[in-house]
PDB file of C-alpha atoms in Angstrom:
ATOM      1  CA  UNK A   1    -182.542 -43.527 -10.952  1.00 44.00           C
ATOM      2  CA  UNK A   2    -179.446 -42.536 -12.927  1.00 50.00           C
ATOM      3  CA  UNK A   3    -176.422 -44.757 -12.351  1.00 52.00           C
ATOM      4  CA  UNK A   4    -173.461 -42.978 -10.712  1.00 55.00           C
ATOM      5  CA  UNK A   5    -170.312 -42.466 -12.755  1.00 59.00           C
ATOM      6  CA  UNK A   6    -168.116 -44.791 -10.621  1.00 65.00           C
ATOM      7  CA  UNK A   7    -170.689 -47.564 -10.951  1.00 60.00           C
ATOM      8  CA  UNK A   8    -171.040 -46.935 -14.691  1.00 71.00           C
ATOM      9  CA  UNK A   9    -167.255 -47.180 -15.121  1.00 79.00           C
ATOM     10  CA  UNK A  10    -166.918 -50.393 -13.151  1.00 87.00           C
ATOM     11  CA  UNK A  11    -168.166 -52.726 -15.901  1.00 90.00           C
ATOM     12  CA  UNK A  12    -166.037 -51.376 -18.800  1.00 89.00           C
ATOM     13  CA  UNK A  13    -162.945 -51.204 -16.571  1.00 91.00           C
ATOM     14  CA  UNK A  14    -163.527 -54.795 -15.476  1.00 92.00           C
ATOM     15  CA  UNK A  15    -164.052 -55.808 -19.115  1.00 91.00           C
ATOM     16  CA  UNK A  16    -160.799 -54.186 -20.230  1.00 91.00           C
ATOM     17  CA  UNK A  17    -158.739 -55.650 -17.381  1.00 93.00           C
ATOM     18  CA  UNK A  18    -160.270 -59.080 -18.005  1.00 95.00           C
ATOM     19  CA  UNK A  19    -159.372 -58.735 -21.671  1.00 93.00           C
ATOM     20  CA  UNK A  20    -155.754 -57.905 -20.851  1.00 95.00           C
ATOM     21  CA  UNK A  21    -155.495 -60.826 -18.438  1.00 96.00           C
ATOM     22  CA  UNK A  22    -156.962 -63.143 -21.086  1.00 95.00           C
ATOM     23  CA  UNK A  23    -154.606 -61.826 -23.777  1.00 95.00           C
ATOM     24  CA  UNK A  24    -151.444 -62.221 -21.733  1.00 95.00           C
ATOM     25  CA  UNK A  25    -152.458 -65.573 -20.259  1.00 96.00           C
ATOM     26  CA  UNK A  26    -153.102 -66.733 -23.816  1.00 96.00           C
ATOM     27  CA  UNK A  27    -149.651 -65.466 -24.848  1.00 95.00           C
ATOM     28  CA  UNK A  28    -148.041 -67.348 -21.964  1.00 96.00           C
ATOM     29  CA  UNK A  29    -149.910 -70.535 -22.916  1.00 96.00           C
ATOM     30  CA  UNK A  30    -148.903 -70.000 -26.560  1.00 96.00           C
ATOM     31  CA  UNK A  31    -145.239 -69.890 -25.534  1.00 96.00           C
ATOM     32  CA  UNK A  32    -145.641 -73.276 -23.864  1.00 95.00           C
ATOM     33  CA  UNK A  33    -146.652 -74.680 -27.281  1.00 96.00           C
ATOM     34  CA  UNK A  34    -143.418 -73.608 -29.009  1.00 97.00           C
ATOM     35  CA  UNK A  35    -141.779 -77.056 -28.562  1.00 96.00           C
ATOM     36  CA  UNK A  36    -144.628 -78.602 -30.606  1.00 95.00           C
ATOM     37  CA  UNK A  37    -144.865 -76.362 -33.681  1.00 97.00           C
ATOM     38  CA  UNK A  38    -142.446 -73.488 -33.106  1.00 97.00           C
ATOM     39  CA  UNK A  39    -143.112 -69.796 -32.610  1.00 98.00           C
ATOM     40  CA  UNK A  40    -144.149 -69.199 -36.233  1.00 98.00           C
ATOM     41  CA  UNK A  41    -146.468 -72.206 -36.118  1.00 98.00           C
ATOM     42  CA  UNK A  42    -148.222 -70.959 -32.976  1.00 97.00           C
ATOM     43  CA  UNK A  43    -148.495 -67.480 -34.477  1.00 97.00           C
ATOM     44  CA  UNK A  44    -150.093 -68.924 -37.623  1.00 97.00           C
ATOM     45  CA  UNK A  45    -152.610 -70.883 -35.532  1.00 97.00           C
ATOM     46  CA  UNK A  46    -153.515 -67.883 -33.405  1.00 96.00           C
ATOM     47  CA  UNK A  47    -153.966 -65.475 -36.299  1.00 96.00           C
ATOM     48  CA  UNK A  48    -155.621 -68.068 -38.540  1.00 97.00           C
ATOM     49  CA  UNK A  49    -158.262 -69.098 -36.033  1.00 97.00           C
ATOM     50  CA  UNK A  50    -158.809 -65.475 -35.025  1.00 94.00           C
ATOM     51  CA  UNK A  51    -159.459 -64.607 -38.664  1.00 95.00           C
ATOM     52  CA  UNK A  52    -161.997 -67.426 -39.020  1.00 95.00           C
ATOM     53  CA  UNK A  53    -163.811 -66.327 -35.848  1.00 93.00           C
ATOM     54  CA  UNK A  54    -163.925 -62.659 -36.862  1.00 90.00           C
ATOM     55  CA  UNK A  55    -165.014 -63.470 -40.422  1.00 93.00           C
ATOM     56  CA  UNK A  56    -167.845 -65.603 -39.070  1.00 93.00           C
ATOM     57  CA  UNK A  57    -168.959 -62.887 -36.652  1.00 89.00           C
ATOM     58  CA  UNK A  58    -168.695 -59.826 -38.917  1.00 88.00           C
ATOM     59  CA  UNK A  59    -169.282 -61.369 -42.375  1.00 91.00           C
ATOM     60  CA  UNK A  60    -167.452 -58.503 -44.110  1.00 90.00           C
ATOM     61  CA  UNK A  61    -168.539 -59.603 -47.590  1.00 88.00           C
ATOM     62  CA  UNK A  62    -171.963 -58.082 -46.914  1.00 87.00           C
ATOM     63  CA  UNK A  63    -170.523 -54.582 -47.440  1.00 84.00           C
ATOM     64  CA  UNK A  64    -168.693 -53.228 -50.457  1.00 83.00           C
ATOM     65  CA  UNK A  65    -165.255 -51.682 -50.122  1.00 81.00           C
ATOM     66  CA  UNK A  66    -163.765 -48.724 -51.941  1.00 83.00           C
ATOM     67  CA  UNK A  67    -160.310 -49.247 -53.417  1.00 84.00           C
ATOM     68  CA  UNK A  68    -158.780 -46.783 -50.957  1.00 83.00           C
ATOM     69  CA  UNK A  69    -160.334 -48.530 -47.976  1.00 87.00           C
ATOM     70  CA  UNK A  70    -159.140 -51.908 -49.231  1.00 91.00           C
ATOM     71  CA  UNK A  71    -155.587 -50.599 -49.551  1.00 93.00           C
ATOM     72  CA  UNK A  72    -155.474 -49.328 -45.969  1.00 93.00           C
ATOM     73  CA  UNK A  73    -157.003 -52.574 -44.670  1.00 93.00           C
ATOM     74  CA  UNK A  74    -154.312 -54.581 -46.468  1.00 95.00           C
ATOM     75  CA  UNK A  75    -151.580 -52.450 -44.888  1.00 96.00           C
ATOM     76  CA  UNK A  76    -153.294 -52.697 -41.492  1.00 94.00           C
ATOM     77  CA  UNK A  77    -153.530 -56.478 -41.797  1.00 95.00           C
ATOM     78  CA  UNK A  78    -149.926 -56.853 -42.945  1.00 97.00           C
ATOM     79  CA  UNK A  79    -148.724 -54.821 -39.943  1.00 96.00           C
ATOM     80  CA  UNK A  80    -150.934 -56.916 -37.651  1.00 95.00           C
ATOM     81  CA  UNK A  81    -149.500 -60.162 -39.036  1.00 96.00           C
ATOM     82  CA  UNK A  82    -145.889 -59.008 -38.726  1.00 98.00           C
ATOM     83  CA  UNK A  83    -146.542 -57.698 -35.215  1.00 97.00           C
ATOM     84  CA  UNK A  84    -147.803 -61.114 -34.076  1.00 96.00           C
ATOM     85  CA  UNK A  85    -145.112 -63.109 -35.870  1.00 98.00           C
ATOM     86  CA  UNK A  86    -142.179 -60.989 -34.680  1.00 98.00           C
ATOM     87  CA  UNK A  87    -143.491 -60.891 -31.111  1.00 98.00           C
ATOM     88  CA  UNK A  88    -143.805 -64.677 -30.932  1.00 98.00           C
ATOM     89  CA  UNK A  89    -140.345 -65.082 -32.468  1.00 98.00           C
ATOM     90  CA  UNK A  90    -138.998 -62.844 -29.693  1.00 97.00           C
ATOM     91  CA  UNK A  91    -140.651 -64.969 -27.013  1.00 97.00           C
ATOM     92  CA  UNK A  92    -138.450 -67.910 -27.967  1.00 97.00           C
ATOM     93  CA  UNK A  93    -135.524 -66.357 -26.101  1.00 95.00           C
ATOM     94  CA  UNK A  94    -136.767 -63.532 -23.839  1.00 94.00           C
ATOM     95  CA  UNK A  95    -139.370 -63.488 -21.039  1.00 94.00           C
ATOM     96  CA  UNK A  96    -142.928 -62.381 -21.740  1.00 96.00           C
ATOM     97  CA  UNK A  97    -143.010 -59.397 -19.355  1.00 95.00           C
ATOM     98  CA  UNK A  98    -139.913 -57.627 -20.716  1.00 94.00           C
ATOM     99  CA  UNK A  99    -141.003 -58.436 -24.280  1.00 95.00           C
ATOM    100  CA  UNK A 100    -144.359 -56.696 -23.787  1.00 95.00           C
ATOM    101  CA  UNK A 101    -142.629 -53.745 -22.115  1.00 94.00           C
ATOM    102  CA  UNK A 102    -140.151 -53.296 -24.985  1.00 95.00           C
ATOM    103  CA  UNK A 103    -142.939 -53.648 -27.542  1.00 95.00           C
ATOM    104  CA  UNK A 104    -144.723 -50.722 -25.887  1.00 93.00           C
ATOM    105  CA  UNK A 105    -142.061 -48.513 -27.515  1.00 92.00           C
ATOM    106  CA  UNK A 106    -144.226 -48.647 -30.640  1.00 92.00           C
ATOM    107  CA  UNK A 107    -147.420 -47.036 -29.334  1.00 88.00           C
ATOM    108  CA  UNK A 108    -145.390 -44.771 -27.037  1.00 87.00           C
ATOM    109  CA  UNK A 109    -143.557 -43.403 -30.068  1.00 87.00           C
ATOM    110  CA  UNK A 110    -146.867 -42.763 -31.842  1.00 86.00           C
ATOM    111  CA  UNK A 111    -148.266 -40.940 -28.803  1.00 79.00           C
ATOM    112  CA  UNK A 112    -145.129 -38.904 -28.196  1.00 78.00           C
ATOM    113  CA  UNK A 113    -144.897 -37.870 -31.853  1.00 80.00           C
ATOM    114  CA  UNK A 114    -148.210 -36.040 -31.415  1.00 70.00           C
ATOM    115  CA  UNK A 115    -147.229 -34.378 -28.127  1.00 70.00           C
ATOM    116  CA  UNK A 116    -145.610 -30.988 -27.628  1.00 68.00           C
ATOM    117  CA  UNK A 117    -145.962 -30.384 -23.864  1.00 76.00           C
ATOM    118  CA  UNK A 118    -142.769 -29.801 -21.823  1.00 78.00           C
ATOM    119  CA  UNK A 119    -143.935 -32.421 -19.319  1.00 82.00           C
ATOM    120  CA  UNK A 120    -143.761 -35.026 -22.068  1.00 81.00           C
ATOM    121  CA  UNK A 121    -139.960 -34.897 -21.898  1.00 82.00           C
ATOM    122  CA  UNK A 122    -140.236 -36.503 -18.453  1.00 87.00           C
ATOM    123  CA  UNK A 123    -142.215 -39.399 -19.919  1.00 88.00           C
ATOM    124  CA  UNK A 124    -139.712 -39.697 -22.767  1.00 87.00           C
ATOM    125  CA  UNK A 125    -136.930 -39.887 -20.211  1.00 89.00           C
ATOM    126  CA  UNK A 126    -138.699 -42.572 -18.203  1.00 91.00           C
ATOM    127  CA  UNK A 127    -139.409 -44.619 -21.324  1.00 91.00           C
ATOM    128  CA  UNK A 128    -135.785 -44.343 -22.442  1.00 89.00           C
ATOM    129  CA  UNK A 129    -134.582 -45.360 -18.979  1.00 91.00           C
ATOM    130  CA  UNK A 130    -136.860 -48.401 -19.002  1.00 91.00           C
ATOM    131  CA  UNK A 131    -135.705 -49.432 -22.463  1.00 90.00           C
ATOM    132  CA  UNK A 132    -132.047 -48.835 -21.536  1.00 89.00           C
ATOM    133  CA  UNK A 133    -132.446 -51.215 -18.605  1.00 88.00           C
ATOM    134  CA  UNK A 134    -134.137 -53.787 -20.845  1.00 87.00           C
ATOM    135  CA  UNK A 135    -131.928 -53.709 -23.927  1.00 82.00           C
ATOM    136  CA  UNK A 136    -128.689 -55.764 -24.099  1.00 72.00           C
ATOM    137  CA  UNK A 137    -126.255 -52.854 -24.131  1.00 63.00           C
ATOM    138  CA  UNK A 138    -123.283 -54.779 -22.840  1.00 47.00           C
ATOM    139  CA  UNK A 139    -124.111 -54.577 -19.150  1.00 44.00           C
ATOM    140  CA  UNK A 140    -122.488 -57.388 -17.205  1.00 40.00           C
ATOM    141  CA  UNK A 141    -124.817 -57.037 -14.253  1.00 39.00           C
ATOM    142  CA  UNK A 142    -128.412 -56.312 -13.418  1.00 42.00           C
ATOM    143  CA  UNK A 143    -129.950 -59.306 -15.144  1.00 42.00           C
ATOM    144  CA  UNK A 144    -131.672 -57.507 -17.993  1.00 40.00           C
ATOM    145  CA  UNK A 145    -128.465 -56.666 -19.829  1.00 49.00           C
ATOM    146  CA  UNK A 146    -128.255 -60.392 -20.579  1.00 69.00           C
ATOM    147  CA  UNK A 147    -131.414 -60.436 -22.733  1.00 87.00           C
ATOM    148  CA  UNK A 148    -130.784 -62.245 -25.999  1.00 91.00           C
ATOM    149  CA  UNK A 149    -129.934 -59.643 -28.689  1.00 91.00           C
ATOM    150  CA  UNK A 150    -131.742 -61.583 -31.423  1.00 94.00           C
ATOM    151  CA  UNK A 151    -134.887 -61.777 -29.306  1.00 95.00           C
ATOM    152  CA  UNK A 152    -134.668 -58.058 -28.575  1.00 93.00           C
ATOM    153  CA  UNK A 153    -134.271 -57.320 -32.297  1.00 95.00           C
ATOM    154  CA  UNK A 154    -137.436 -59.315 -32.992  1.00 97.00           C
ATOM    155  CA  UNK A 155    -139.452 -57.493 -30.348  1.00 97.00           C
ATOM    156  CA  UNK A 156    -138.199 -54.093 -31.537  1.00 96.00           C
ATOM    157  CA  UNK A 157    -139.435 -55.117 -34.972  1.00 98.00           C
ATOM    158  CA  UNK A 158    -142.771 -55.986 -33.380  1.00 97.00           C
ATOM    159  CA  UNK A 159    -142.812 -52.535 -31.739  1.00 96.00           C
ATOM    160  CA  UNK A 160    -142.328 -50.890 -35.133  1.00 97.00           C
ATOM    161  CA  UNK A 161    -145.081 -53.075 -36.590  1.00 97.00           C
ATOM    162  CA  UNK A 162    -147.370 -52.072 -33.683  1.00 94.00           C
ATOM    163  CA  UNK A 163    -146.775 -48.396 -34.430  1.00 93.00           C
ATOM    164  CA  UNK A 164    -147.615 -48.953 -38.111  1.00 95.00           C
ATOM    165  CA  UNK A 165    -150.622 -51.045 -37.090  1.00 92.00           C
ATOM    166  CA  UNK A 166    -152.002 -48.104 -35.085  1.00 88.00           C
ATOM    167  CA  UNK A 167    -151.415 -45.623 -37.902  1.00 91.00           C
ATOM    168  CA  UNK A 168    -152.825 -47.899 -40.607  1.00 92.00           C
ATOM    169  CA  UNK A 169    -155.662 -48.981 -38.294  1.00 88.00           C
ATOM    170  CA  UNK A 170    -156.847 -45.396 -37.909  1.00 84.00           C
ATOM    171  CA  UNK A 171    -157.123 -45.168 -41.706  1.00 87.00           C
ATOM    172  CA  UNK A 172    -158.635 -48.620 -42.089  1.00 86.00           C
ATOM    173  CA  UNK A 173    -161.176 -47.807 -39.384  1.00 74.00           C
ATOM    174  CA  UNK A 174    -162.863 -45.371 -41.745  1.00 76.00           C
ATOM    175  CA  UNK A 175    -164.539 -48.438 -43.187  1.00 73.00           C
ATOM    176  CA  UNK A 176    -167.003 -50.328 -40.973  1.00 72.00           C
ATOM    177  CA  UNK A 177    -165.092 -51.295 -37.806  1.00 69.00           C
ATOM    178  CA  UNK A 178    -166.014 -54.976 -37.866  1.00 81.00           C
ATOM    179  CA  UNK A 179    -165.260 -55.203 -41.562  1.00 85.00           C
ATOM    180  CA  UNK A 180    -161.823 -53.601 -41.102  1.00 86.00           C
ATOM    181  CA  UNK A 181    -160.889 -55.866 -38.170  1.00 87.00           C
ATOM    182  CA  UNK A 182    -162.068 -59.099 -39.803  1.00 90.00           C
ATOM    183  CA  UNK A 183    -160.511 -58.417 -43.206  1.00 92.00           C
ATOM    184  CA  UNK A 184    -157.365 -57.110 -41.523  1.00 92.00           C
ATOM    185  CA  UNK A 185    -157.053 -60.305 -39.483  1.00 93.00           C
ATOM    186  CA  UNK A 186    -157.609 -62.397 -42.635  1.00 95.00           C
ATOM    187  CA  UNK A 187    -154.779 -60.486 -44.312  1.00 96.00           C
ATOM    188  CA  UNK A 188    -152.603 -61.078 -41.248  1.00 96.00           C
ATOM    189  CA  UNK A 189    -153.313 -64.807 -41.486  1.00 97.00           C
ATOM    190  CA  UNK A 190    -152.162 -64.839 -45.119  1.00 97.00           C
ATOM    191  CA  UNK A 191    -148.943 -63.038 -44.113  1.00 97.00           C
ATOM    192  CA  UNK A 192    -148.115 -65.397 -41.228  1.00 98.00           C
ATOM    193  CA  UNK A 193    -149.306 -68.743 -42.680  1.00 97.00           C
ATOM    194  CA  UNK A 194    -146.285 -69.376 -44.949  1.00 98.00           C
ATOM    195  CA  UNK A 195    -143.881 -68.953 -42.026  1.00 98.00           C
ATOM    196  CA  UNK A 196    -145.939 -71.276 -39.832  1.00 97.00           C
ATOM    197  CA  UNK A 197    -146.165 -73.954 -42.515  1.00 97.00           C
ATOM    198  CA  UNK A 198    -142.451 -73.703 -43.248  1.00 97.00           C
ATOM    199  CA  UNK A 199    -141.594 -74.246 -39.583  1.00 96.00           C
ATOM    200  CA  UNK A 200    -144.224 -76.779 -38.490  1.00 96.00           C
ATOM    201  CA  UNK A 201    -145.247 -78.507 -41.730  1.00 95.00           C
ATOM    202  CA  UNK A 202    -148.122 -80.981 -41.430  1.00 93.00           C
ATOM    203  CA  UNK A 203    -147.643 -81.032 -37.651  1.00 94.00           C
ATOM    204  CA  UNK A 204    -149.646 -77.823 -37.654  1.00 95.00           C
ATOM    205  CA  UNK A 205    -152.783 -79.826 -38.456  1.00 95.00           C
ATOM    206  CA  UNK A 206    -152.567 -82.449 -35.697  1.00 96.00           C
ATOM    207  CA  UNK A 207    -155.906 -82.476 -33.805  1.00 96.00           C
ATOM    208  CA  UNK A 208    -154.333 -81.698 -30.437  1.00 95.00           C
ATOM    209  CA  UNK A 209    -152.320 -78.831 -31.938  1.00 96.00           C
ATOM    210  CA  UNK A 210    -155.392 -77.412 -33.681  1.00 97.00           C
ATOM    211  CA  UNK A 211    -157.370 -77.542 -30.421  1.00 97.00           C
ATOM    212  CA  UNK A 212    -154.576 -75.740 -28.580  1.00 96.00           C
ATOM    213  CA  UNK A 213    -154.323 -73.167 -31.363  1.00 96.00           C
ATOM    214  CA  UNK A 214    -158.048 -72.492 -31.145  1.00 96.00           C
ATOM    215  CA  UNK A 215    -157.746 -71.967 -27.377  1.00 96.00           C
ATOM    216  CA  UNK A 216    -154.884 -69.505 -27.935  1.00 95.00           C
ATOM    217  CA  UNK A 217    -156.894 -67.629 -30.567  1.00 95.00           C
ATOM    218  CA  UNK A 218    -159.928 -67.301 -28.307  1.00 94.00           C
ATOM    219  CA  UNK A 219    -157.901 -66.258 -25.253  1.00 94.00           C
ATOM    220  CA  UNK A 220    -155.458 -63.967 -27.085  1.00 92.00           C
ATOM    221  CA  UNK A 221    -157.625 -62.396 -29.784  1.00 88.00           C
ATOM    222  CA  UNK A 222    -161.346 -63.113 -29.969  1.00 84.00           C
ATOM    223  CA  UNK A 223    -162.168 -62.576 -26.281  1.00 90.00           C
ATOM    224  CA  UNK A 224    -159.833 -59.609 -25.492  1.00 90.00           C
ATOM    225  CA  UNK A 225    -160.721 -57.771 -28.725  1.00 83.00           C
ATOM    226  CA  UNK A 226    -164.434 -58.202 -27.994  1.00 80.00           C
ATOM    227  CA  UNK A 227    -164.030 -56.974 -24.420  1.00 87.00           C
ATOM    228  CA  UNK A 228    -161.889 -54.097 -25.661  1.00 84.00           C
ATOM    229  CA  UNK A 229    -164.572 -53.003 -28.115  1.00 75.00           C
ATOM    230  CA  UNK A 230    -167.109 -53.059 -25.275  1.00 83.00           C
ATOM    231  CA  UNK A 231    -164.833 -50.922 -23.082  1.00 84.00           C
ATOM    232  CA  UNK A 232    -163.989 -48.461 -25.871  1.00 77.00           C
ATOM    233  CA  UNK A 233    -167.640 -47.501 -26.243  1.00 76.00           C
ATOM    234  CA  UNK A 234    -167.872 -46.590 -22.552  1.00 83.00           C
ATOM    235  CA  UNK A 235    -164.444 -45.205 -21.596  1.00 81.00           C
ATOM    236  CA  UNK A 236    -162.768 -42.022 -22.768  1.00 80.00           C
ATOM    237  CA  UNK A 237    -159.442 -42.315 -24.564  1.00 74.00           C
ATOM    238  CA  UNK A 238    -157.438 -41.180 -21.528  1.00 77.00           C
ATOM    239  CA  UNK A 239    -158.921 -43.777 -19.175  1.00 82.00           C
ATOM    240  CA  UNK A 240    -158.506 -46.477 -21.801  1.00 82.00           C
ATOM    241  CA  UNK A 241    -154.841 -45.586 -22.360  1.00 83.00           C
ATOM    242  CA  UNK A 242    -153.987 -45.488 -18.655  1.00 86.00           C
ATOM    243  CA  UNK A 243    -155.501 -48.915 -18.108  1.00 89.00           C
ATOM    244  CA  UNK A 244    -153.702 -50.332 -21.147  1.00 89.00           C
ATOM    245  CA  UNK A 245    -150.443 -49.135 -19.580  1.00 91.00           C
ATOM    246  CA  UNK A 246    -150.803 -51.933 -17.040  1.00 92.00           C
ATOM    247  CA  UNK A 247    -150.321 -54.578 -19.724  1.00 94.00           C
ATOM    248  CA  UNK A 248    -146.572 -55.200 -19.164  1.00 95.00           C
ATOM    249  CA  UNK A 249    -147.231 -55.844 -15.471  1.00 95.00           C
ATOM    250  CA  UNK A 250    -150.118 -58.181 -16.295  1.00 95.00           C
ATOM    251  CA  UNK A 251    -147.896 -59.995 -18.800  1.00 96.00           C
ATOM    252  CA  UNK A 252    -145.179 -60.446 -16.164  1.00 95.00           C
ATOM    253  CA  UNK A 253    -147.683 -61.873 -13.696  1.00 95.00           C
ATOM    254  CA  UNK A 254    -149.146 -64.239 -16.317  1.00 96.00           C
ATOM    255  CA  UNK A 255    -145.665 -65.423 -17.269  1.00 96.00           C
ATOM    256  CA  UNK A 256    -144.864 -66.068 -13.610  1.00 94.00           C
ATOM    257  CA  UNK A 257    -148.009 -68.144 -13.062  1.00 95.00           C
ATOM    258  CA  UNK A 258    -148.073 -70.063 -16.370  1.00 95.00           C
ATOM    259  CA  UNK A 259    -144.378 -70.308 -17.289  1.00 95.00           C
ATOM    260  CA  UNK A 260    -142.584 -69.747 -13.998  1.00 94.00           C
ATOM    261  CA  UNK A 261    -140.662 -66.755 -15.421  1.00 94.00           C
ATOM    262  CA  UNK A 262    -139.215 -64.751 -12.533  1.00 90.00           C
ATOM    263  CA  UNK A 263    -138.013 -61.166 -12.906  1.00 89.00           C
ATOM    264  CA  UNK A 264    -135.088 -59.462 -11.200  1.00 86.00           C
ATOM    265  CA  UNK A 265    -135.451 -56.177  -9.337  1.00 89.00           C
ATOM    266  CA  UNK A 266    -133.884 -54.359 -12.302  1.00 88.00           C
ATOM    267  CA  UNK A 267    -136.398 -55.957 -14.647  1.00 89.00           C
ATOM    268  CA  UNK A 268    -139.276 -54.886 -12.438  1.00 91.00           C
ATOM    269  CA  UNK A 269    -137.903 -51.319 -12.272  1.00 92.00           C
ATOM    270  CA  UNK A 270    -137.554 -51.172 -16.062  1.00 92.00           C
ATOM    271  CA  UNK A 271    -141.109 -52.361 -16.625  1.00 94.00           C
ATOM    272  CA  UNK A 272    -142.401 -49.904 -14.005  1.00 94.00           C
ATOM    273  CA  UNK A 273    -140.663 -47.016 -15.824  1.00 93.00           C
ATOM    274  CA  UNK A 274    -142.369 -47.915 -19.097  1.00 94.00           C
ATOM    275  CA  UNK A 275    -145.761 -48.323 -17.405  1.00 93.00           C
ATOM    276  CA  UNK A 276    -145.489 -44.886 -15.766  1.00 93.00           C
ATOM    277  CA  UNK A 277    -144.280 -43.303 -19.032  1.00 91.00           C
ATOM    278  CA  UNK A 278    -147.182 -44.815 -20.949  1.00 89.00           C
ATOM    279  CA  UNK A 279    -149.723 -43.679 -18.358  1.00 89.00           C
ATOM    280  CA  UNK A 280    -148.163 -40.224 -18.168  1.00 87.00           C
ATOM    281  CA  UNK A 281    -148.195 -39.543 -21.877  1.00 83.00           C
ATOM    282  CA  UNK A 282    -151.801 -40.756 -22.032  1.00 80.00           C
ATOM    283  CA  UNK A 283    -152.942 -38.418 -19.259  1.00 79.00           C
ATOM    284  CA  UNK A 284    -150.944 -35.491 -20.634  1.00 70.00           C
ATOM    285  CA  UNK A 285    -152.113 -35.837 -24.209  1.00 62.00           C
ATOM    286  CA  UNK A 286    -154.463 -33.067 -25.343  1.00 48.00           C
ATOM    287  CA  UNK A 287    -155.459 -34.861 -28.487  1.00 46.00           C
ATOM    288  CA  UNK A 288    -158.636 -36.859 -28.554  1.00 42.00           C
ATOM    289  CA  UNK A 289    -157.875 -38.886 -31.646  1.00 46.00           C
ATOM    290  CA  UNK A 290    -160.131 -41.864 -32.185  1.00 45.00           C
ATOM    291  CA  UNK A 291    -158.606 -45.174 -31.161  1.00 46.00           C
ATOM    292  CA  UNK A 292    -158.338 -47.497 -34.154  1.00 46.00           C
ATOM    293  CA  UNK A 293    -159.776 -51.005 -34.330  1.00 47.00           C
ATOM    294  CA  UNK A 294    -158.122 -53.784 -32.406  1.00 47.00           C
ATOM    295  CA  UNK A 295    -155.580 -51.799 -30.373  1.00 52.00           C
ATOM    296  CA  UNK A 296    -154.758 -54.658 -28.031  1.00 56.00           C
ATOM    297  CA  UNK A 297    -151.173 -55.859 -27.858  1.00 59.00           C
ATOM    298  CA  UNK A 298    -150.341 -59.226 -29.405  1.00 63.00           C
TER     299      UNK A 298
END
């Protein structure tokens, strides 16, 4: 008997939600490691171990690469490395939930750039309202106006890197998907490693730190990316995008449980505006462009 559509969707939806929970819980745990090796050190551990895992799984050396493909993969990997590094640097001074919400400006900008529907102006307005409530624009009240400007600058840089990561990833994905992701992550590791070594030094190689870094890599990269790939094969782009819009809320919940980070009512409203804007632009988009490899947030 043919499986009904709701039942067929249950497994990929559960996989994607589980991946997002794993990613954001891993990010919250990673932030708790900052006192040991710093934000750059944790970023280097996460990306480095993720690269080793993906290289072992995909063994990209078994396929040859054209020069053009290699160039796009290098750009994709560099954007991926900067995205992770800048995001973790932002987490030093701002809460996880608002950081993820602000970073969503990157993929939102990519989606909105391809949209021409009048309704999209509503989603633009909601996204701008959410960002206005989040950014430190001199507000003396409301809680979110007090976000550290340096931290916000870092996460806006991460948002730009995320947008470039999507654009470069679509090009890099023309090569074999596993090859692009694994080589891209290896490139990201080479980009981030010098910053991690400069901040943490030999402390980066302490056994307990390495074990924690491996746990972060599995929870924040290897597991969510694998679950995401599973879901992408079974969900249409619209459903995938709407579900991904929940990520700022999941990040806020993970930060509350793991780090004890509480949000004000204004913070919750700002994050809700960005979630609705992201879901709205996804539903309203007429384009069915292929989602590039590794679209999960850092």
